[in-house]
JSON list of C-alpha atoms in Angstrom, two decimals:
[
{"chain": "U", "resi": 298, "resn": "UNK", "atom": "CA", "xyz": [-3.14, -29.22, 12.64]},
{"chain": "U", "resi": 299, "resn": "UNK", "atom": "CA", "xyz": [-2.77, -28.72, 16.26]},
{"chain": "U", "resi": 300, "resn": "UNK", "atom": "CA", "xyz": [-4.53, -30.97, 18.72]},
{"chain": "U", "resi": 301, "resn": "UNK", "atom": "CA", "xyz": [-6.99, -29.22, 20.79]},
{"chain": "U", "resi": 302, "resn": "UNK", "atom": "CA", "xyz": [-6.84, -29.51, 24.64]},
{"chain": "U", "resi": 303, "resn": "UNK", "atom": "CA", "xyz": [-9.06, -28.45, 27.37]},
{"chain": "U", "resi": 304, "resn": "UNK", "atom": "CA", "xyz": [-7.27, -28.05, 30.71]},
{"chain": "U", "resi": 305, "resn": "UNK", "atom": "CA", "xyz": [-9.48, -27.67, 33.82]},
{"chain": "U", "resi": 306, "resn": "UNK", "atom": "CA", "xyz": [-8.01, -26.40, 37.02]},
{"chain": "U", "resi": 307, "resn": "UNK", "atom": "CA", "xyz": [-9.23, -24.14, 39.78]},
{"chain": "U", "resi": 308, "resn": "UNK", "atom": "CA", "xyz": [-5.81, -22.86, 40.41]},
{"chain": "U", "resi": 309, "resn": "UNK", "atom": "CA", "xyz": [-4.73, -19.90, 38.21]},
{"chain": "U", "resi": 310, "resn": "UNK", "atom": "CA", "xyz": [-1.15, -20.80, 38.78]},
{"chain": "U", "resi": 311, "resn": "UNK", "atom": "CA", "xyz": [-1.69, -24.39, 37.35]},
{"chain": "U", "resi": 312, "resn": "UNK", "atom": "CA", "xyz": [-3.75, -23.12, 34.47]},
{"chain": "U", "resi": 313, "resn": "UNK", "atom": "CA", "xyz": [-0.93, -20.64, 33.46]},
{"chain": "U", "resi": 314, "resn": "UNK", "atom": "CA", "xyz": [1.88, -23.14, 33.86]},
{"chain": "U", "resi": 315, "resn": "UNK", "atom": "CA", "xyz": [0.34, -26.14, 32.43]},
{"chain": "U", "resi": 316, "resn": "UNK", "atom": "CA", "xyz": [-1.38, -24.03, 29.59]},
{"chain": "U", "resi": 317, "resn": "UNK", "atom": "CA", "xyz": [2.05, -22.63, 28.69]},
{"chain": "U", "resi": 318, "resn": "UNK", "atom": "CA", "xyz": [3.79, -25.88, 28.65]},
{"chain": "U", "resi": 319, "resn": "UNK", "atom": "CA", "xyz": [1.14, -27.37, 26.40]},
{"chain": "U", "resi": 320, "resn": "UNK", "atom": "CA", "xyz": [1.29, -24.43, 24.00]},
{"chain": "U", "resi": 321, "resn": "UNK", "atom": "CA", "xyz": [5.15, -24.63, 23.90]},
{"chain": "U", "resi": 322, "resn": "UNK", "atom": "CA", "xyz": [4.62, -28.24, 22.69]},
{"chain": "U", "resi": 323, "resn": "UNK", "atom": "CA", "xyz": [2.37, -27.01, 19.94]},
{"chain": "U", "resi": 324, "resn": "UNK", "atom": "CA", "xyz": [-0.89, -27.84, 21.36]},
{"chain": "U", "resi": 325, "resn": "UNK", "atom": "CA", "xyz": [-4.07, -25.56, 21.02]},
{"chain": "U", "resi": 326, "resn": "UNK", "atom": "CA", "xyz": [-5.04, -24.97, 24.64]},
{"chain": "U", "resi": 327, "resn": "UNK", "atom": "CA", "xyz": [-8.22, -23.62, 26.38]},
{"chain": "U", "resi": 328, "resn": "UNK", "atom": "CA", "xyz": [-8.47, -23.36, 29.98]},
{"chain": "U", "resi": 329, "resn": "UNK", "atom": "CA", "xyz": [-11.45, -23.32, 32.57]},
{"chain": "U", "resi": 330, "resn": "UNK", "atom": "CA", "xyz": [-11.37, -22.46, 36.18]},
{"chain": "U", "resi": 331, "resn": "UNK", "atom": "CA", "xyz": [-14.34, -24.52, 37.12]},
{"chain": "U", "resi": 332, "resn": "UNK", "atom": "CA", "xyz": [-16.39, -27.58, 35.86]},
{"chain": "U", "resi": 333, "resn": "UNK", "atom": "CA", "xyz": [-19.61, -25.60, 34.75]},
{"chain": "U", "resi": 334, "resn": "UNK", "atom": "CA", "xyz": [-17.37, -23.24, 32.45]},
{"chain": "U", "resi": 335, "resn": "UNK", "atom": "CA", "xyz": [-15.57, -26.39, 31.11]},
{"chain": "U", "resi": 336, "resn": "UNK", "atom": "CA", "xyz": [-18.85, -28.19, 30.46]},
{"chain": "U", "resi": 337, "resn": "UNK", "atom": "CA", "xyz": [-20.11, -25.17, 28.39]},
{"chain": "U", "resi": 338, "resn": "UNK", "atom": "CA", "xyz": [-16.75, -25.24, 26.39]},
{"chain": "U", "resi": 339, "resn": "UNK", "atom": "CA", "xyz": [-17.16, -29.07, 25.80]},
{"chain": "U", "resi": 340, "resn": "UNK", "atom": "CA", "xyz": [-20.84, -28.43, 24.36]},
{"chain": "U", "resi": 341, "resn": "UNK", "atom": "CA", "xyz": [-19.30, -25.87, 21.90]},
{"chain": "U", "resi": 342, "resn": "UNK", "atom": "CA", "xyz": [-16.05, -27.29, 20.88]},
{"chain": "U", "resi": 343, "resn": "UNK", "atom": "CA", "xyz": [-14.52, -30.49, 20.01]},
{"chain": "U", "resi": 344, "resn": "UNK", "atom": "CA", "xyz": [-11.42, -31.40, 22.12]},
{"chain": "U", "resi": 345, "resn": "UNK", "atom": "CA", "xyz": [-8.91, -34.08, 21.46]},
{"chain": "U", "resi": 346, "resn": "UNK", "atom": "CA", "xyz": [-8.13, -34.27, 25.08]},
{"chain": "U", "resi": 347, "resn": "UNK", "atom": "CA", "xyz": [-9.41, -33.03, 28.25]},
{"chain": "U", "resi": 348, "resn": "UNK", "atom": "CA", "xyz": [-7.12, -32.85, 31.34]},
{"chain": "U", "resi": 349, "resn": "UNK", "atom": "CA", "xyz": [-8.87, -32.09, 34.74]},
{"chain": "U", "resi": 350, "resn": "UNK", "atom": "CA", "xyz": [-7.93, -31.44, 38.26]},
{"chain": "U", "resi": 351, "resn": "UNK", "atom": "CA", "xyz": [-9.28, -34.10, 40.56]},
{"chain": "U", "resi": 352, "resn": "UNK", "atom": "CA", "xyz": [-10.06, -31.83, 43.47]},
{"chain": "U", "resi": 353, "resn": "UNK", "atom": "CA", "xyz": [-12.25, -28.81, 42.77]},
{"chain": "U", "resi": 354, "resn": "UNK", "atom": "CA", "xyz": [-14.84, -27.15, 45.09]},
{"chain": "U", "resi": 355, "resn": "UNK", "atom": "CA", "xyz": [-17.79, -27.25, 42.78]},
{"chain": "U", "resi": 356, "resn": "UNK", "atom": "CA", "xyz": [-17.48, -30.77, 40.97]},
{"chain": "U", "resi": 357, "resn": "UNK", "atom": "CA", "xyz": [-14.53, -33.11, 41.30]},
{"chain": "U", "resi": 358, "resn": "UNK", "atom": "CA", "xyz": [-12.65, -34.51, 38.26]},
{"chain": "U", "resi": 359, "resn": "UNK", "atom": "CA", "xyz": [-14.40, -37.76, 38.45]},
{"chain": "U", "resi": 360, "resn": "UNK", "atom": "CA", "xyz": [-17.83, -36.34, 38.39]},
{"chain": "U", "resi": 361, "resn": "UNK", "atom": "CA", "xyz": [-16.80, -33.93, 35.65]},
{"chain": "U", "resi": 362, "resn": "UNK", "atom": "CA", "xyz": [-15.48, -36.90, 33.50]},
{"chain": "U", "resi": 363, "resn": "UNK", "atom": "CA", "xyz": [-18.66, -38.78, 34.06]},
{"chain": "U", "resi": 364, "resn": "UNK", "atom": "CA", "xyz": [-20.81, -35.84, 32.92]},
{"chain": "U", "resi": 365, "resn": "UNK", "atom": "CA", "xyz": [-18.67, -35.28, 29.89]},
{"chain": "U", "resi": 366, "resn": "UNK", "atom": "CA", "xyz": [-19.15, -38.81, 28.75]},
{"chain": "U", "resi": 367, "resn": "UNK", "atom": "CA", "xyz": [-22.75, -38.36, 28.56]},
{"chain": "U", "resi": 368, "resn": "UNK", "atom": "CA", "xyz": [-22.24, -35.72, 25.58]},
{"chain": "U", "resi": 369, "resn": "UNK", "atom": "CA", "xyz": [-22.48, -37.16, 22.06]},
{"chain": "U", "resi": 370, "resn": "UNK", "atom": "CA", "xyz": [-19.07, -38.04, 20.46]},
{"chain": "U", "resi": 371, "resn": "UNK", "atom": "CA", "xyz": [-17.39, -38.01, 24.03]},
{"chain": "U", "resi": 372, "resn": "UNK", "atom": "CA", "xyz": [-15.78, -41.00, 25.54]}
]
């Protein structure tokens, strides 16, 4: 079974490049362009790993990680 990864980055180039790389390594990958969209995905789907950009306009990666940790089952 493939591990499920969420990749969050406001750069379309990075989402495409890293998403393609992770898929080539046999991971199931979902991408998000902003933290709010990513938070909705985390509420709906269990991810084995979340990779986030640290510098984003709406919410930085540290704030995003702090918010995700409040969700049941997320550490």
